[in-house]
Structure formats: structure tokens, C-alpha cells
PDB file of C-alpha atoms in Angstrom:
ATOM      1  CA  MET L 231      96.195  89.185  77.900  1.00  0.00           C
ATOM      2  CA  GLN L 232      94.823  85.907  79.229  1.00  0.00           C
ATOM      3  CA  PRO L 233      97.432  83.314  80.273  1.00  0.00           C
ATOM      4  CA  THR L 234      97.920  80.415  77.887  1.00  0.00           C
ATOM      5  CA  ILE L 235      97.453  76.768  78.785  1.00  0.00           C
ATOM      6  CA  ILE L 236     101.224  76.366  78.508  1.00  0.00           C
ATOM      7  CA  PHE L 237     101.737  79.166  81.038  1.00  0.00           C
ATOM      8  CA  ALA L 238      99.248  77.581  83.435  1.00  0.00           C
ATOM      9  CA  ARG L 239     100.987  74.191  83.137  1.00  0.00           C
ATOM     10  CA  PHE L 240     104.679  75.133  82.798  1.00  0.00           C
ATOM     11  CA  GLY L 241     104.945  78.759  83.965  1.00  0.00           C
ATOM     12  CA  VAL L 242     106.334  79.959  80.613  1.00  0.00           C
ATOM     13  CA  GLU L 243     104.488  82.512  78.503  1.00  0.00           C
ATOM     14  CA  VAL L 244     105.468  81.404  74.995  1.00  0.00           C
ATOM     15  CA  ARG L 245     103.907  84.485  73.388  1.00  0.00           C
ATOM     16  CA  VAL L 246     106.810  86.579  74.704  1.00  0.00           C
ATOM     17  CA  VAL L 247     109.608  84.047  74.155  1.00  0.00           C
ATOM     18  CA  PRO L 248     111.802  85.204  71.230  1.00  0.00           C
ATOM     19  CA  GLY L 249     111.095  82.732  68.431  1.00  0.00           C
ATOM     20  CA  GLY L 250     107.996  81.412  70.183  1.00  0.00           C
ATOM     21  CA  GLY L 251     105.437  83.573  68.375  1.00  0.00           C
ATOM     22  CA  ALA L 252     102.911  82.755  65.681  1.00  0.00           C
ATOM     23  CA  ALA L 253     105.142  80.391  63.704  1.00  0.00           C
ATOM     24  CA  GLY L 254     107.181  79.362  66.718  1.00  0.00           C
ATOM     25  CA  GLY L 255     105.154  76.439  67.979  1.00  0.00           C
ATOM     26  CA  LEU L 256     108.175  74.166  68.259  1.00  0.00           C
ATOM     27  CA  ALA L 257     110.363  76.871  69.818  1.00  0.00           C
ATOM     28  CA  GLY L 258     107.640  77.837  72.266  1.00  0.00           C
ATOM     29  CA  GLY L 259     107.050  74.218  73.255  1.00  0.00           C
ATOM     30  CA  LEU L 260     110.748  73.589  73.774  1.00  0.00           C
ATOM     31  CA  ALA L 261     111.067  76.782  75.845  1.00  0.00           C
ATOM     32  CA  ALA L 262     108.155  75.628  78.009  1.00  0.00           C
ATOM     33  CA  LEU L 263     110.126  72.460  78.711  1.00  0.00           C
ATOM     34  CA  GLY L 264     113.182  74.495  79.736  1.00  0.00           C
ATOM     35  CA  ALA L 265     115.192  74.485  76.507  1.00  0.00           C
ATOM     36  CA  ARG L 266     117.577  77.371  75.854  1.00  0.00           C
ATOM     37  CA  LEU L 267     116.686  78.996  72.534  1.00  0.00           C
ATOM     38  CA  VAL L 268     119.465  80.501  70.434  1.00  0.00           C
ATOM     39  CA  PRO L 269     119.315  82.332  67.092  1.00  0.00           C
ATOM     40  CA  GLY L 270     119.501  79.671  64.380  1.00  0.00           C
ATOM     41  CA  PHE L 271     121.711  81.585  61.967  1.00  0.00           C
ATOM     42  CA  ASP L 272     124.433  82.235  64.541  1.00  0.00           C
ATOM     43  CA  LEU L 273     124.421  78.595  65.608  1.00  0.00           C
ATOM     44  CA  VAL L 274     124.694  77.265  62.046  1.00  0.00           C
ATOM     45  CA  ALA L 275     127.184  79.967  60.985  1.00  0.00           C
ATOM     46  CA  ASN L 276     129.533  79.046  63.810  1.00  0.00           C
ATOM     47  CA  GLU L 277     129.161  75.313  63.167  1.00  0.00           C
ATOM     48  CA  VAL L 278     130.108  75.658  59.483  1.00  0.00           C
ATOM     49  CA  GLY L 279     132.886  78.202  60.074  1.00  0.00           C
ATOM     50  CA  PHE L 280     131.149  81.122  58.383  1.00  0.00           C
ATOM     51  CA  PRO L 281     132.914  83.874  60.394  1.00  0.00           C
ATOM     52  CA  ALA L 282     136.341  82.445  59.506  1.00  0.00           C
ATOM     53  CA  ALA L 283     135.366  82.083  55.843  1.00  0.00           C
ATOM     54  CA  LEU L 284     134.117  85.665  55.821  1.00  0.00           C
ATOM     55  CA  ALA L 285     137.447  86.852  57.216  1.00  0.00           C
ATOM     56  CA  ASP L 286     139.132  85.409  54.131  1.00  0.00           C
ATOM     57  CA  CYS L 287     136.830  86.696  51.381  1.00  0.00           C
ATOM     58  CA  ASP L 288     136.753  89.751  49.151  1.00  0.00           C
ATOM     59  CA  LEU L 289     133.064  89.706  48.226  1.00  0.00           C
ATOM     60  CA  VAL L 290     129.888  88.426  49.888  1.00  0.00           C
ATOM     61  CA  ILE L 291     126.953  87.260  47.758  1.00  0.00           C
ATOM     62  CA  THR L 292     123.706  86.042  49.284  1.00  0.00           C
ATOM     63  CA  GLY L 293     120.196  85.693  47.966  1.00  0.00           C
ATOM     64  CA  GLU L 294     116.516  85.099  48.508  1.00  0.00           C
ATOM     65  CA  GLY L 295     113.504  84.608  46.273  1.00  0.00           C
ATOM     66  CA  ARG L 296     111.790  87.769  47.524  1.00  0.00           C
ATOM     67  CA  LEU L 297     113.718  90.356  49.490  1.00  0.00           C
ATOM     68  CA  ASP L 298     111.552  92.400  51.857  1.00  0.00           C
ATOM     69  CA  ALA L 299     111.721  93.903  55.342  1.00  0.00           C
ATOM     70  CA  THR L 300     111.302  90.471  56.952  1.00  0.00           C
ATOM     71  CA  SER L 301     114.521  89.350  55.237  1.00  0.00           C
ATOM     72  CA  PHE L 302     116.336  91.409  57.881  1.00  0.00           C
ATOM     73  CA  THR L 303     114.630  89.901  60.935  1.00  0.00           C
ATOM     74  CA  GLY L 304     116.846  86.885  61.540  1.00  0.00           C
ATOM     75  CA  LYS L 305     116.656  85.323  58.084  1.00  0.00           C
ATOM     76  CA  VAL L 306     119.793  84.238  56.229  1.00  0.00           C
ATOM     77  CA  VAL L 307     120.054  87.228  53.865  1.00  0.00           C
ATOM     78  CA  GLY L 308     119.849  89.786  56.651  1.00  0.00           C
ATOM     79  CA  GLU L 309     122.213  87.886  58.904  1.00  0.00           C
ATOM     80  CA  VAL L 310     124.800  87.432  56.137  1.00  0.00           C
ATOM     81  CA  ALA L 311     124.561  91.185  55.488  1.00  0.00           C
ATOM     82  CA  ARG L 312     124.966  91.875  59.220  1.00  0.00           C
ATOM     83  CA  TYR L 313     128.072  89.676  59.425  1.00  0.00           C
ATOM     84  CA  ALA L 314     129.523  91.423  56.352  1.00  0.00           C
ATOM     85  CA  ALA L 315     128.812  94.857  57.875  1.00  0.00           C
ATOM     86  CA  GLU L 316     130.527  93.817  61.120  1.00  0.00           C
ATOM     87  CA  ARG L 317     133.506  92.537  59.124  1.00  0.00           C
ATOM     88  CA  ARG L 318     133.650  95.834  57.190  1.00  0.00           C
ATOM     89  CA  ALA L 319     133.761  97.726  60.485  1.00  0.00           C
ATOM     90  CA  MET L 320     136.635  95.528  61.707  1.00  0.00           C
ATOM     91  CA  LEU L 321     138.527  96.025  58.427  1.00  0.00           C
ATOM     92  CA  HIS L 322     138.005  99.777  58.654  1.00  0.00           C
ATOM     93  CA  ASP L 323     139.261  99.872  62.261  1.00  0.00           C
ATOM     94  CA  ALA L 324     142.334  97.790  61.344  1.00  0.00           C
ATOM     95  CA  THR L 325     143.595 100.043  58.543  1.00  0.00           C
ATOM     96  CA  THR L 326     146.703 102.121  58.968  1.00  0.00           C
ATOM     97  CA  PRO L 327     145.898 105.719  59.910  1.00  0.00           C
ATOM     98  CA  GLY L 328     145.703 107.771  56.737  1.00  0.00           C
ATOM     99  CA  ALA L 329     145.343 104.694  54.504  1.00  0.00           C
ATOM    100  CA  ALA L 330     142.211 104.072  52.481  1.00  0.00           C
ATOM    101  CA  PRO L 331     139.879 101.798  54.458  1.00  0.00           C
ATOM    102  CA  LEU L 332     139.531  98.231  53.267  1.00  0.00           C
ATOM    103  CA  TYR L 333     136.098  97.335  52.013  1.00  0.00           C
ATOM    104  CA  LEU L 334     134.073  94.139  51.909  1.00  0.00           C
ATOM    105  CA  PRO L 335     131.197  94.536  49.438  1.00  0.00           C
ATOM    106  CA  ALA L 336     128.007  92.545  49.952  1.00  0.00           C
ATOM    107  CA  THR L 337     125.321  91.868  47.355  1.00  0.00           C
ATOM    108  CA  ALA L 338     121.936  90.187  47.639  1.00  0.00           C
ATOM    109  CA  LEU L 339     120.516  88.606  44.499  1.00  0.00           C
ATOM    110  CA  CYS L 340     116.758  88.230  44.647  1.00  0.00           C
ATOM    111  CA  GLY L 341     113.882  87.398  42.399  1.00  0.00           C
ATOM    112  CA  ALA L 342     111.664  90.250  43.540  1.00  0.00           C
ATOM    113  CA  LEU L 343     112.717  93.289  45.549  1.00  0.00           C
ATOM    114  CA  ASP L 344     110.020  94.732  47.780  1.00  0.00           C
ATOM    115  CA  PRO L 345     110.398  98.465  48.559  1.00  0.00           C
ATOM    116  CA  SER L 346     110.351  97.622  52.288  1.00  0.00           C
ATOM    117  CA  ALA L 347     113.814  96.038  51.910  1.00  0.00           C
ATOM    118  CA  ARG L 348     115.527  99.162  50.631  1.00  0.00           C
ATOM    119  CA  GLU L 349     116.066 100.906  53.972  1.00  0.00           C
ATOM    120  CA  PRO L 350     117.389  97.908  55.958  1.00  0.00           C
ATOM    121  CA  ALA L 351     119.603  96.955  53.000  1.00  0.00           C
ATOM    122  CA  ALA L 352     120.990 100.497  52.832  1.00  0.00           C
ATOM    123  CA  GLN L 353     121.707 100.513  56.574  1.00  0.00           C
ATOM    124  CA  LEU L 354     123.829  97.371  56.119  1.00  0.00           C
ATOM    125  CA  GLU L 355     125.398  98.671  52.881  1.00  0.00           C
ATOM    126  CA  LEU L 356     123.915  95.678  51.080  1.00  0.00           C
ATOM    127  CA  HIS L 357     123.725  96.127  47.318  1.00  0.00           C
ATOM    128  CA  THR L 358     120.546  94.530  45.942  1.00  0.00           C
ATOM    129  CA  VAL L 359     119.994  93.040  42.500  1.00  0.00           C
ATOM    130  CA  SER L 360     116.461  92.084  41.473  1.00  0.00           C
ATOM    131  CA  LEU L 361     116.370  89.555  38.666  1.00  0.00           C
ATOM    132  CA  VAL L 362     112.736  90.416  37.921  1.00  0.00           C
ATOM    133  CA  GLU L 363     113.569  94.127  37.598  1.00  0.00           C
ATOM    134  CA  GLN L 364     116.478  93.349  35.274  1.00  0.00           C
ATOM    135  CA  PHE L 365     115.112  90.465  33.230  1.00  0.00           C
ATOM    136  CA  GLY L 366     111.328  90.412  33.670  1.00  0.00           C
ATOM    137  CA  ASN L 367     109.690  86.996  33.188  1.00  0.00           C
ATOM    138  CA  ASP L 368     112.953  85.619  31.825  1.00  0.00           C
ATOM    139  CA  ALA L 369     114.115  85.598  35.462  1.00  0.00           C
ATOM    140  CA  PHE L 370     111.744  82.661  36.032  1.00  0.00           C
ATOM    141  CA  ALA L 371     112.276  80.851  32.749  1.00  0.00           C
ATOM    142  CA  ASN L 372     116.080  81.136  32.722  1.00  0.00           C
ATOM    143  CA  THR L 373     117.066  81.772  36.330  1.00  0.00           C
ATOM    144  CA  THR L 374     120.593  80.366  36.136  1.00  0.00           C
ATOM    145  CA  GLU L 375     121.438  82.403  33.049  1.00  0.00           C
ATOM    146  CA  CYS L 376     119.972  85.554  34.589  1.00  0.00           C
ATOM    147  CA  ILE L 377     121.982  85.092  37.788  1.00  0.00           C
ATOM    148  CA  THR L 378     125.127  84.668  35.701  1.00  0.00           C
ATOM    149  CA  ARG L 379     124.355  87.810  33.696  1.00  0.00           C
ATOM    150  CA  ALA L 380     123.452  89.853  36.785  1.00  0.00           C
TER     151      ALA L 380
END
């Protein structure tokens, strides 16, 4: 692999910087200038108090227009599911021996559900609901009503 102009100038190979790939022009440029890159979801989640809110809830609902394998590579849906799975594990560990484990269900509402999402969703125990599968074209014409009915 031939060094990039950025590597020649700044000594940072942005092609291997997490977040600095094909769509990571800004992240790669900032990394070349010495910025510390952090996962965006974790930063925002901590700023808005998401972990504390999750500790107080009984159900997690998230959503995306099209749920596919990439939804679980740092995007909001996958990260919300990951946080919920971690919270489930903590709840399970905190139960009294012999007692039924506590459970924190998580559901992702989506317009379309790509088959590539099924395995990562199952690994995180994320229940998926496709509005298109349930309601067909009505999912586009009457989205709010379909979400309510789902």
C-alpha cells in the first residue's frame, strides 16, 4: 500500500485510523492533526445521561429506517442494543441466587429489515419489528399509525 499524502506530511496513516476510512475524511484529517478520536455514540450517550436512564427503564425501544448488518457497527441502533445487553447482564448478575433473573427487553423498530441484521440482533437479544413486513406500503403512507400499531 502506497503511503498517502497525509502520511508523508503528518506521519499518520488515516486509512488505518478507526473512523478515518472511506467516509471518515473529517476524522482522518483531525487524527492527522493529533486529535484523539472517540466513538461518537459513547460520547453522546454519556453527555445526555443515557446509561443512567437505561438503569431506570423497563423496556428499550430504538429504531432505524433500514436495519442491516451495518446497523451494528457503531450506529445508534446497534449501540443502544449493546448498552441494553450489558445492562441485562448486570441485572442478571445482581439477582438473588435462585431467583428468576431480571430482564430488560430491547426492540428495534425499522422500516425494512435486511436478513444480514438477524444474526447480530439475535446475539444482542434485540427483538426486531419491520413495519414493511407487517404493513406493506402502508408503512410509508401512515408511518406514525403503523408504529403505534406495531
